[in-house]
JSON list of C-alpha atoms in Angstrom, two decimals:
[
{"chain": "A", "resi": 572, "resn": "ALA", "atom": "CA", "xyz": [53.92, 177.37, 111.37]},
{"chain": "A", "resi": 573, "resn": "GLN", "atom": "CA", "xyz": [56.03, 180.49, 111.25]},
{"chain": "A", "resi": 574, "resn": "ARG", "atom": "CA", "xyz": [55.34, 182.96, 113.99]},
{"chain": "A", "resi": 575, "resn": "VAL", "atom": "CA", "xyz": [56.96, 186.02, 115.58]},
{"chain": "A", "resi": 576, "resn": "THR", "atom": "CA", "xyz": [56.21, 186.80, 119.21]},
{"chain": "A", "resi": 577, "resn": "GLN", "atom": "CA", "xyz": [56.83, 190.09, 120.93]},
{"chain": "A", "resi": 578, "resn": "PRO", "atom": "CA", "xyz": [55.64, 189.47, 124.47]},
{"chain": "A", "resi": 579, "resn": "GLU", "atom": "CA", "xyz": [55.55, 193.08, 125.63]},
{"chain": "A", "resi": 580, "resn": "LYS", "atom": "CA", "xyz": [52.96, 195.47, 124.27]},
{"chain": "A", "resi": 581, "resn": "LEU", "atom": "CA", "xyz": [54.50, 198.39, 126.14]},
{"chain": "A", "resi": 582, "resn": "LEU", "atom": "CA", "xyz": [57.95, 198.92, 127.57]},
{"chain": "A", "resi": 583, "resn": "SER", "atom": "CA", "xyz": [58.56, 202.05, 129.60]},
{"chain": "A", "resi": 584, "resn": "VAL", "atom": "CA", "xyz": [62.08, 203.04, 130.70]},
{"chain": "A", "resi": 585, "resn": "PHE", "atom": "CA", "xyz": [63.85, 206.12, 131.93]},
{"chain": "A", "resi": 586, "resn": "LYS", "atom": "CA", "xyz": [66.27, 208.04, 129.78]},
{"chain": "A", "resi": 587, "resn": "GLY", "atom": "CA", "xyz": [69.75, 206.58, 130.11]},
{"chain": "A", "resi": 588, "resn": "ALA", "atom": "CA", "xyz": [68.51, 203.16, 131.18]},
{"chain": "A", "resi": 589, "resn": "PRO", "atom": "CA", "xyz": [69.25, 200.02, 129.13]},
{"chain": "A", "resi": 590, "resn": "VAL", "atom": "CA", "xyz": [66.56, 198.77, 126.78]},
{"chain": "A", "resi": 591, "resn": "GLU", "atom": "CA", "xyz": [65.79, 195.25, 125.60]},
{"chain": "A", "resi": 592, "resn": "LEU", "atom": "CA", "xyz": [62.84, 194.63, 123.31]},
{"chain": "A", "resi": 593, "resn": "LYS", "atom": "CA", "xyz": [62.13, 190.92, 123.16]},
{"chain": "A", "resi": 594, "resn": "CYS", "atom": "CA", "xyz": [61.44, 188.95, 120.02]},
{"chain": "A", "resi": 595, "resn": "ASN", "atom": "CA", "xyz": [61.07, 185.20, 119.66]},
{"chain": "A", "resi": 596, "resn": "TYR", "atom": "CA", "xyz": [60.35, 183.34, 116.46]},
{"chain": "A", "resi": 597, "resn": "SER", "atom": "CA", "xyz": [59.15, 179.96, 115.36]},
{"chain": "A", "resi": 598, "resn": "TYR", "atom": "CA", "xyz": [60.35, 178.82, 111.95]},
{"chain": "A", "resi": 599, "resn": "SER", "atom": "CA", "xyz": [61.65, 175.54, 110.58]},
{"chain": "A", "resi": 600, "resn": "GLY", "atom": "CA", "xyz": [63.78, 177.16, 107.90]},
{"chain": "A", "resi": 601, "resn": "SER", "atom": "CA", "xyz": [66.86, 179.36, 108.11]},
{"chain": "A", "resi": 602, "resn": "PRO", "atom": "CA", "xyz": [65.64, 182.62, 109.64]},
{"chain": "A", "resi": 603, "resn": "GLU", "atom": "CA", "xyz": [66.33, 186.09, 108.35]},
{"chain": "A", "resi": 604, "resn": "LEU", "atom": "CA", "xyz": [65.20, 188.63, 110.87]},
{"chain": "A", "resi": 605, "resn": "PHE", "atom": "CA", "xyz": [64.59, 192.35, 110.89]},
{"chain": "A", "resi": 606, "resn": "TRP", "atom": "CA", "xyz": [63.58, 195.10, 113.24]},
{"chain": "A", "resi": 607, "resn": "TYR", "atom": "CA", "xyz": [61.29, 197.85, 111.96]},
{"chain": "A", "resi": 608, "resn": "VAL", "atom": "CA", "xyz": [60.47, 201.08, 113.75]},
{"chain": "A", "resi": 609, "resn": "GLN", "atom": "CA", "xyz": [57.57, 203.51, 113.45]},
{"chain": "A", "resi": 610, "resn": "TYR", "atom": "CA", "xyz": [58.04, 206.91, 115.03]},
{"chain": "A", "resi": 611, "resn": "SER", "atom": "CA", "xyz": [55.01, 209.08, 115.76]},
{"chain": "A", "resi": 612, "resn": "ARG", "atom": "CA", "xyz": [53.36, 210.27, 112.55]},
{"chain": "A", "resi": 613, "resn": "GLN", "atom": "CA", "xyz": [56.02, 208.65, 110.38]},
{"chain": "A", "resi": 614, "resn": "ARG", "atom": "CA", "xyz": [55.94, 205.62, 108.17]},
{"chain": "A", "resi": 615, "resn": "LEU", "atom": "CA", "xyz": [57.24, 202.23, 109.15]},
{"chain": "A", "resi": 616, "resn": "GLN", "atom": "CA", "xyz": [60.93, 201.95, 108.35]},
{"chain": "A", "resi": 617, "resn": "LEU", "atom": "CA", "xyz": [63.68, 199.38, 108.56]},
{"chain": "A", "resi": 618, "resn": "LEU", "atom": "CA", "xyz": [65.90, 199.72, 111.64]},
{"chain": "A", "resi": 619, "resn": "LEU", "atom": "CA", "xyz": [68.29, 196.83, 111.22]},
{"chain": "A", "resi": 620, "resn": "ARG", "atom": "CA", "xyz": [68.82, 193.37, 109.74]},
{"chain": "A", "resi": 621, "resn": "HIS", "atom": "CA", "xyz": [70.51, 190.49, 111.47]},
{"chain": "A", "resi": 622, "resn": "ILE", "atom": "CA", "xyz": [72.58, 189.52, 108.43]},
{"chain": "A", "resi": 623, "resn": "SER", "atom": "CA", "xyz": [74.41, 192.83, 108.42]},
{"chain": "A", "resi": 624, "resn": "ARG", "atom": "CA", "xyz": [75.35, 192.69, 112.12]},
{"chain": "A", "resi": 625, "resn": "GLU", "atom": "CA", "xyz": [75.07, 196.44, 112.22]},
{"chain": "A", "resi": 626, "resn": "SER", "atom": "CA", "xyz": [74.39, 198.94, 114.95]},
{"chain": "A", "resi": 627, "resn": "ILE", "atom": "CA", "xyz": [71.87, 201.58, 114.04]},
{"chain": "A", "resi": 628, "resn": "LYS", "atom": "CA", "xyz": [71.13, 204.52, 116.35]},
{"chain": "A", "resi": 629, "resn": "GLY", "atom": "CA", "xyz": [72.92, 202.58, 119.08]},
{"chain": "A", "resi": 630, "resn": "PHE", "atom": "CA", "xyz": [70.63, 199.55, 118.72]},
{"chain": "A", "resi": 631, "resn": "THR", "atom": "CA", "xyz": [71.93, 196.04, 118.13]},
{"chain": "A", "resi": 632, "resn": "ALA", "atom": "CA", "xyz": [70.24, 192.69, 117.80]},
{"chain": "A", "resi": 633, "resn": "ASP", "atom": "CA", "xyz": [71.82, 189.26, 117.91]},
{"chain": "A", "resi": 634, "resn": "LEU", "atom": "CA", "xyz": [70.23, 186.18, 116.46]},
{"chain": "A", "resi": 635, "resn": "ASN", "atom": "CA", "xyz": [70.24, 183.33, 118.97]},
{"chain": "A", "resi": 636, "resn": "LYS", "atom": "CA", "xyz": [69.18, 180.21, 117.13]},
{"chain": "A", "resi": 637, "resn": "GLY", "atom": "CA", "xyz": [69.27, 178.09, 120.29]},
{"chain": "A", "resi": 638, "resn": "GLU", "atom": "CA", "xyz": [66.75, 180.30, 122.00]},
{"chain": "A", "resi": 639, "resn": "THR", "atom": "CA", "xyz": [65.06, 181.30, 118.71]},
{"chain": "A", "resi": 640, "resn": "SER", "atom": "CA", "xyz": [65.35, 184.91, 119.73]},
{"chain": "A", "resi": 641, "resn": "PHE", "atom": "CA", "xyz": [66.32, 188.22, 118.14]},
{"chain": "A", "resi": 642, "resn": "HIS", "atom": "CA", "xyz": [66.10, 190.72, 120.96]},
{"chain": "A", "resi": 643, "resn": "LEU", "atom": "CA", "xyz": [66.76, 194.39, 120.26]},
{"chain": "A", "resi": 644, "resn": "LYS", "atom": "CA", "xyz": [69.07, 196.12, 122.70]},
{"chain": "A", "resi": 645, "resn": "LYS", "atom": "CA", "xyz": [70.41, 199.56, 123.46]},
{"chain": "A", "resi": 646, "resn": "PRO", "atom": "CA", "xyz": [72.63, 200.33, 126.45]},
{"chain": "A", "resi": 647, "resn": "PHE", "atom": "CA", "xyz": [71.35, 203.87, 127.08]},
{"chain": "A", "resi": 648, "resn": "ALA", "atom": "CA", "xyz": [67.85, 204.83, 125.97]},
{"chain": "A", "resi": 649, "resn": "GLN", "atom": "CA", "xyz": [67.12, 208.29, 124.63]},
{"chain": "A", "resi": 650, "resn": "GLU", "atom": "CA", "xyz": [63.79, 210.10, 124.48]},
{"chain": "A", "resi": 651, "resn": "GLU", "atom": "CA", "xyz": [63.87, 210.09, 120.69]},
{"chain": "A", "resi": 652, "resn": "ASP", "atom": "CA", "xyz": [63.86, 206.28, 120.77]},
{"chain": "A", "resi": 653, "resn": "SER", "atom": "CA", "xyz": [60.20, 206.37, 121.79]},
{"chain": "A", "resi": 654, "resn": "ALA", "atom": "CA", "xyz": [58.34, 204.56, 119.01]},
{"chain": "A", "resi": 655, "resn": "MET", "atom": "CA", "xyz": [56.62, 201.35, 118.01]},
{"chain": "A", "resi": 656, "resn": "TYR", "atom": "CA", "xyz": [59.06, 198.53, 117.24]},
{"chain": "A", "resi": 657, "resn": "TYR", "atom": "CA", "xyz": [58.22, 195.49, 115.15]},
{"chain": "A", "resi": 658, "resn": "CYS", "atom": "CA", "xyz": [60.26, 192.34, 114.81]},
{"chain": "A", "resi": 659, "resn": "ALA", "atom": "CA", "xyz": [59.87, 190.56, 111.47]},
{"chain": "A", "resi": 660, "resn": "LEU", "atom": "CA", "xyz": [60.84, 187.21, 110.02]},
{"chain": "A", "resi": 661, "resn": "MET", "atom": "CA", "xyz": [61.49, 186.74, 106.32]},
{"chain": "A", "resi": 662, "resn": "LEU", "atom": "CA", "xyz": [60.40, 183.39, 105.00]},
{"chain": "A", "resi": 663, "resn": "SER", "atom": "CA", "xyz": [62.81, 181.30, 102.97]},
{"chain": "A", "resi": 664, "resn": "ASP", "atom": "CA", "xyz": [61.16, 182.30, 99.70]},
{"chain": "A", "resi": 665, "resn": "GLY", "atom": "CA", "xyz": [62.83, 185.64, 100.29]},
{"chain": "A", "resi": 666, "resn": "ASN", "atom": "CA", "xyz": [59.61, 187.51, 99.97]},
{"chain": "A", "resi": 667, "resn": "LYS", "atom": "CA", "xyz": [56.98, 187.57, 102.64]},
{"chain": "A", "resi": 668, "resn": "LEU", "atom": "CA", "xyz": [57.70, 189.13, 106.02]},
{"chain": "A", "resi": 669, "resn": "VAL", "atom": "CA", "xyz": [55.85, 187.85, 109.07]},
{"chain": "A", "resi": 670, "resn": "PHE", "atom": "CA", "xyz": [55.57, 190.56, 111.72]},
{"chain": "A", "resi": 671, "resn": "GLY", "atom": "CA", "xyz": [55.19, 190.43, 115.45]},
{"chain": "A", "resi": 672, "resn": "ALA", "atom": "CA", "xyz": [52.46, 192.41, 117.18]},
{"chain": "A", "resi": 673, "resn": "GLY", "atom": "CA", "xyz": [54.87, 195.21, 118.04]},
{"chain": "A", "resi": 674, "resn": "THR", "atom": "CA", "xyz": [56.15, 196.79, 121.24]},
{"chain": "A", "resi": 675, "resn": "ILE", "atom": "CA", "xyz": [55.66, 200.42, 122.16]},
{"chain": "A", "resi": 676, "resn": "LEU", "atom": "CA", "xyz": [58.80, 201.84, 123.71]},
{"chain": "A", "resi": 677, "resn": "ARG", "atom": "CA", "xyz": [58.35, 204.90, 125.91]},
{"chain": "A", "resi": 678, "resn": "VAL", "atom": "CA", "xyz": [61.45, 206.63, 127.17]},
{"chain": "A", "resi": 679, "resn": "LYS", "atom": "CA", "xyz": [60.72, 208.96, 130.06]},
{"chain": "A", "resi": 680, "resn": "SER", "atom": "CA", "xyz": [62.85, 211.92, 131.06]},
{"chain": "B", "resi": 425, "resn": "GLY", "atom": "CA", "xyz": [59.16, 208.20, 92.58]},
{"chain": "B", "resi": 426, "resn": "ALA", "atom": "CA", "xyz": [61.35, 208.55, 95.63]},
{"chain": "B", "resi": 427, "resn": "GLY", "atom": "CA", "xyz": [59.18, 206.45, 97.88]},
{"chain": "B", "resi": 428, "resn": "VAL", "atom": "CA", "xyz": [56.08, 204.30, 98.06]},
{"chain": "B", "resi": 429, "resn": "SER", "atom": "CA", "xyz": [53.02, 206.47, 97.61]},
{"chain": "B", "resi": 430, "resn": "GLN", "atom": "CA", "xyz": [49.55, 205.52, 98.83]},
{"chain": "B", "resi": 431, "resn": "SER", "atom": "CA", "xyz": [46.24, 207.22, 98.24]},
{"chain": "B", "resi": 432, "resn": "PRO", "atom": "CA", "xyz": [43.99, 208.30, 99.72]},
{"chain": "B", "resi": 433, "resn": "SER", "atom": "CA", "xyz": [45.68, 208.88, 103.06]},
{"chain": "B", "resi": 434, "resn": "ASN", "atom": "CA", "xyz": [42.32, 208.75, 104.81]},
{"chain": "B", "resi": 435, "resn": "LYS", "atom": "CA", "xyz": [39.02, 207.27, 103.74]},
{"chain": "B", "resi": 436, "resn": "VAL", "atom": "CA", "xyz": [35.73, 207.24, 105.59]},
{"chain": "B", "resi": 437, "resn": "THR", "atom": "CA", "xyz": [33.05, 205.10, 104.04]},
{"chain": "B", "resi": 438, "resn": "GLU", "atom": "CA", "xyz": [29.63, 203.80, 104.92]},
{"chain": "B", "resi": 439, "resn": "LYS", "atom": "CA", "xyz": [29.16, 200.16, 105.74]},
{"chain": "B", "resi": 440, "resn": "GLY", "atom": "CA", "xyz": [28.28, 198.22, 102.62]},
{"chain": "B", "resi": 441, "resn": "LYS", "atom": "CA", "xyz": [30.05, 200.52, 100.18]},
{"chain": "B", "resi": 442, "resn": "ASP", "atom": "CA", "xyz": [33.04, 199.48, 98.07]},
{"chain": "B", "resi": 443, "resn": "VAL", "atom": "CA", "xyz": [36.42, 201.17, 98.44]},
{"chain": "B", "resi": 444, "resn": "GLU", "atom": "CA", "xyz": [39.55, 201.19, 96.33]},
{"chain": "B", "resi": 445, "resn": "LEU", "atom": "CA", "xyz": [42.99, 201.88, 97.73]},
{"chain": "B", "resi": 446, "resn": "ARG", "atom": "CA", "xyz": [45.96, 202.72, 95.56]},
{"chain": "B", "resi": 447, "resn": "CYS", "atom": "CA", "xyz": [49.67, 202.07, 95.87]},
{"chain": "B", "resi": 448, "resn": "ASP", "atom": "CA", "xyz": [52.50, 203.42, 93.70]},
{"chain": "B", "resi": 449, "resn": "PRO", "atom": "CA", "xyz": [55.67, 201.43, 94.42]},
{"chain": "B", "resi": 450, "resn": "ILE", "atom": "CA", "xyz": [59.23, 202.58, 94.01]},
{"chain": "B", "resi": 451, "resn": "SER", "atom": "CA", "xyz": [60.28, 202.41, 90.38]},
{"chain": "B", "resi": 452, "resn": "GLY", "atom": "CA", "xyz": [62.19, 199.21, 89.71]},
{"chain": "B", "resi": 453, "resn": "HIS", "atom": "CA", "xyz": [60.81, 197.35, 92.72]},
{"chain": "B", "resi": 454, "resn": "THR", "atom": "CA", "xyz": [59.42, 194.12, 91.37]},
{"chain": "B", "resi": 455, "resn": "ALA", "atom": "CA", "xyz": [57.72, 193.01, 94.58]},
{"chain": "B", "resi": 456, "resn": "LEU", "atom": "CA", "xyz": [54.69, 194.69, 96.13]},
{"chain": "B", "resi": 457, "resn": "TYR", "atom": "CA", "xyz": [52.93, 193.81, 99.37]},
{"chain": "B", "resi": 458, "resn": "TRP", "atom": "CA", "xyz": [49.74, 194.80, 101.11]},
{"chain": "B", "resi": 459, "resn": "TYR", "atom": "CA", "xyz": [49.42, 194.57, 104.89]},
{"chain": "B", "resi": 460, "resn": "ARG", "atom": "CA", "xyz": [46.65, 195.54, 107.28]},
{"chain": "B", "resi": 461, "resn": "GLN", "atom": "CA", "xyz": [47.28, 197.13, 110.68]},
{"chain": "B", "resi": 462, "resn": "ARG", "atom": "CA", "xyz": [44.34, 197.12, 113.01]},
{"chain": "B", "resi": 463, "resn": "LEU", "atom": "CA", "xyz": [44.37, 199.36, 116.04]},
{"chain": "B", "resi": 464, "resn": "GLY", "atom": "CA", "xyz": [46.58, 197.86, 118.74]},
{"chain": "B", "resi": 465, "resn": "GLN", "atom": "CA", "xyz": [47.56, 194.90, 116.60]},
{"chain": "B", "resi": 466, "resn": "GLY", "atom": "CA", "xyz": [50.50, 193.90, 114.46]},
{"chain": "B", "resi": 467, "resn": "LEU", "atom": "CA", "xyz": [50.80, 193.89, 110.71]},
{"chain": "B", "resi": 468, "resn": "GLU", "atom": "CA", "xyz": [48.67, 191.30, 108.99]},
{"chain": "B", "resi": 469, "resn": "PHE", "atom": "CA", "xyz": [49.83, 190.09, 105.57]},
{"chain": "B", "resi": 470, "resn": "LEU", "atom": "CA", "xyz": [47.18, 190.37, 102.85]},
{"chain": "B", "resi": 471, "resn": "ILE", "atom": "CA", "xyz": [48.68, 189.82, 99.41]},
{"chain": "B", "resi": 472, "resn": "TYR", "atom": "CA", "xyz": [52.01, 189.83, 97.58]},
{"chain": "B", "resi": 473, "resn": "PHE", "atom": "CA", "xyz": [52.86, 190.47, 93.94]},
{"chain": "B", "resi": 474, "resn": "GLN", "atom": "CA", "xyz": [56.16, 189.52, 92.31]},
{"chain": "B", "resi": 475, "resn": "GLY", "atom": "CA", "xyz": [56.64, 190.65, 88.73]},
{"chain": "B", "resi": 476, "resn": "ASN", "atom": "CA", "xyz": [54.33, 188.78, 86.40]},
{"chain": "B", "resi": 477, "resn": "SER", "atom": "CA", "xyz": [53.98, 185.73, 88.64]},
{"chain": "B", "resi": 478, "resn": "ALA", "atom": "CA", "xyz": [50.66, 184.74, 90.14]},
{"chain": "B", "resi": 479, "resn": "PRO", "atom": "CA", "xyz": [50.08, 186.74, 93.33]},
{"chain": "B", "resi": 480, "resn": "ASP", "atom": "CA", "xyz": [50.20, 185.17, 96.77]},
{"chain": "B", "resi": 481, "resn": "LYS", "atom": "CA", "xyz": [46.68, 185.83, 98.03]},
{"chain": "B", "resi": 482, "resn": "SER", "atom": "CA", "xyz": [46.95, 183.65, 101.09]},
{"chain": "B", "resi": 483, "resn": "GLY", "atom": "CA", "xyz": [46.37, 186.52, 103.51]},
{"chain": "B", "resi": 484, "resn": "LEU", "atom": "CA", "xyz": [43.19, 187.94, 102.07]},
{"chain": "B", "resi": 485, "resn": "PRO", "atom": "CA", "xyz": [40.59, 187.59, 104.84]},
{"chain": "B", "resi": 486, "resn": "SER", "atom": "CA", "xyz": [37.54, 187.07, 102.63]},
{"chain": "B", "resi": 487, "resn": "ASP", "atom": "CA", "xyz": [36.34, 187.14, 99.05]},
{"chain": "B", "resi": 488, "resn": "ARG", "atom": "CA", "xyz": [35.30, 190.75, 99.59]},
{"chain": "B", "resi": 489, "resn": "PHE", "atom": "CA", "xyz": [39.00, 191.62, 99.30]},
{"chain": "B", "resi": 490, "resn": "SER", "atom": "CA", "xyz": [40.83, 191.65, 95.99]},
{"chain": "B", "resi": 491, "resn": "ALA", "atom": "CA", "xyz": [43.90, 193.30, 94.57]},
{"chain": "B", "resi": 492, "resn": "GLU", "atom": "CA", "xyz": [45.39, 193.90, 91.18]},
{"chain": "B", "resi": 493, "resn": "ARG", "atom": "CA", "xyz": [48.72, 194.96, 89.84]},
{"chain": "B", "resi": 494, "resn": "THR", "atom": "CA", "xyz": [49.67, 195.50, 86.25]},
{"chain": "B", "resi": 495, "resn": "GLY", "atom": "CA", "xyz": [53.25, 194.50, 85.60]},
{"chain": "B", "resi": 496, "resn": "GLU", "atom": "CA", "xyz": [55.57, 196.24, 88.04]},
{"chain": "B", "resi": 497, "resn": "SER", "atom": "CA", "xyz": [53.50, 199.37, 88.47]},
{"chain": "B", "resi": 498, "resn": "VAL", "atom": "CA", "xyz": [50.53, 200.57, 90.44]},
{"chain": "B", "resi": 499, "resn": "SER", "atom": "CA", "xyz": [48.45, 198.26, 92.58]},
{"chain": "B", "resi": 500, "resn": "THR", "atom": "CA", "xyz": [44.89, 198.67, 93.78]},
{"chain": "B", "resi": 501, "resn": "LEU", "atom": "CA", "xyz": [43.31, 196.94, 96.76]},
{"chain": "B", "resi": 502, "resn": "THR", "atom": "CA", "xyz": [39.53, 196.73, 96.56]},
{"chain": "B", "resi": 503, "resn": "ILE", "atom": "CA", "xyz": [37.24, 195.97, 99.46]},
{"chain": "B", "resi": 504, "resn": "GLN", "atom": "CA", "xyz": [33.66, 195.26, 98.51]},
{"chain": "B", "resi": 505, "resn": "ARG", "atom": "CA", "xyz": [30.65, 195.67, 100.82]},
{"chain": "B", "resi": 506, "resn": "THR", "atom": "CA", "xyz": [32.82, 197.10, 103.59]},
{"chain": "B", "resi": 507, "resn": "GLN", "atom": "CA", "xyz": [32.20, 196.08, 107.18]},
{"chain": "B", "resi": 508, "resn": "GLN", "atom": "CA", "xyz": [33.16, 197.85, 110.38]},
{"chain": "B", "resi": 509, "resn": "GLU", "atom": "CA", "xyz": [35.83, 195.25, 111.08]},
{"chain": "B", "resi": 510, "resn": "ASP", "atom": "CA", "xyz": [37.58, 196.36, 107.89]},
{"chain": "B", "resi": 511, "resn": "SER", "atom": "CA", "xyz": [38.51, 199.60, 109.63]},
{"chain": "B", "resi": 512, "resn": "ALA", "atom": "CA", "xyz": [42.31, 199.67, 109.79]},
{"chain": "B", "resi": 513, "resn": "VAL", "atom": "CA", "xyz": [45.40, 201.20, 108.28]},
{"chain": "B", "resi": 514, "resn": "TYR", "atom": "CA", "xyz": [46.24, 199.50, 105.00]},
{"chain": "B", "resi": 515, "resn": "LEU", "atom": "CA", "xyz": [49.95, 199.54, 104.30]},
{"chain": "B", "resi": 516, "resn": "CYS", "atom": "CA", "xyz": [51.66, 198.97, 101.00]},
{"chain": "B", "resi": 517, "resn": "ALA", "atom": "CA", "xyz": [55.34, 198.12, 100.66]},
{"chain": "B", "resi": 518, "resn": "SER", "atom": "CA", "xyz": [57.66, 197.36, 97.80]},
{"chain": "B", "resi": 519, "resn": "SER", "atom": "CA", "xyz": [61.05, 195.73, 97.46]},
{"chain": "B", "resi": 520, "resn": "ILE", "atom": "CA", "xyz": [63.50, 194.36, 94.95]},
{"chain": "B", "resi": 521, "resn": "SER", "atom": "CA", "xyz": [63.25, 190.66, 94.35]},
{"chain": "B", "resi": 522, "resn": "ARG", "atom": "CA", "xyz": [64.74, 188.32, 96.94]},
{"chain": "B", "resi": 523, "resn": "ASN", "atom": "CA", "xyz": [65.20, 191.26, 99.12]},
{"chain": "B", "resi": 524, "resn": "LEU", "atom": "CA", "xyz": [67.52, 191.04, 102.09]},
{"chain": "B", "resi": 525, "resn": "TYR", "atom": "CA", "xyz": [67.20, 194.74, 102.66]},
{"chain": "B", "resi": 526, "resn": "GLY", "atom": "CA", "xyz": [63.61, 194.60, 103.82]},
{"chain": "B", "resi": 527, "resn": "TYR", "atom": "CA", "xyz": [60.69, 196.52, 102.48]},
{"chain": "B", "resi": 528, "resn": "THR", "atom": "CA", "xyz": [60.05, 200.20, 101.89]},
{"chain": "B", "resi": 529, "resn": "PHE", "atom": "CA", "xyz": [56.64, 201.09, 103.25]},
{"chain": "B", "resi": 530, "resn": "GLY", "atom": "CA", "xyz": [54.16, 203.71, 102.20]},
{"chain": "B", "resi": 531, "resn": "SER", "atom": "CA", "xyz": [52.48, 205.93, 104.76]},
{"chain": "B", "resi": 532, "resn": "GLY", "atom": "CA", "xyz": [49.29, 203.93, 104.59]},
{"chain": "B", "resi": 533, "resn": "THR", "atom": "CA", "xyz": [45.59, 204.53, 104.03]},
{"chain": "B", "resi": 534, "resn": "ARG", "atom": "CA", "xyz": [43.51, 204.87, 107.17]},
{"chain": "B", "resi": 535, "resn": "LEU", "atom": "CA", "xyz": [40.11, 203.33, 106.41]},
{"chain": "B", "resi": 536, "resn": "THR", "atom": "CA", "xyz": [37.18, 204.00, 108.69]},
{"chain": "B", "resi": 537, "resn": "VAL", "atom": "CA", "xyz": [33.91, 202.19, 108.06]},
{"chain": "B", "resi": 538, "resn": "VAL", "atom": "CA", "xyz": [30.95, 203.86, 109.76]}
]
């Protein structure tokens, strides 16, 4: 069955430190993966998609099919990165997203 | 409208009462989704509408939950005989069909059953 696992509920780092939010997936089809972010008192919004190979707000994520992972990385964390981050897998029907449980990122000054 | 609109933003109801939650998707978005977000947990898929096709109801947790959508417009999620475990934030999202750009989410309805 399809599943998205985010093993860390909370990740706390100091400003300027590197960040890696882990995401692993289980899916027999061809995966399309996303990262969503929810800042305090704001709605959930798309951060980046693996198909576009983009860097948004300094974040990147590489799909590793061998390790079935899609970890989110940023070399130097900033306080404004503090938020809840969700990894999501789109099923091959191109419709339903399966979300992980989310990781709270806290960046301390 | 410019975004996905949900109402009410907050709802407190007594156990056993029925509630109705509303979602206005982005104009032109053929797909509409309902998710539930319990405190400290991830997003739980409830139901998905795509145009005039039969909805995917596979995530509805019980027969107390139902949802409707007329065409490509407003959707309502109804919870009958609410229970305390129904307390959560109910999120609506919409997207274009076969969407590789992800969803656009509403700000949610926070439901508290007392």
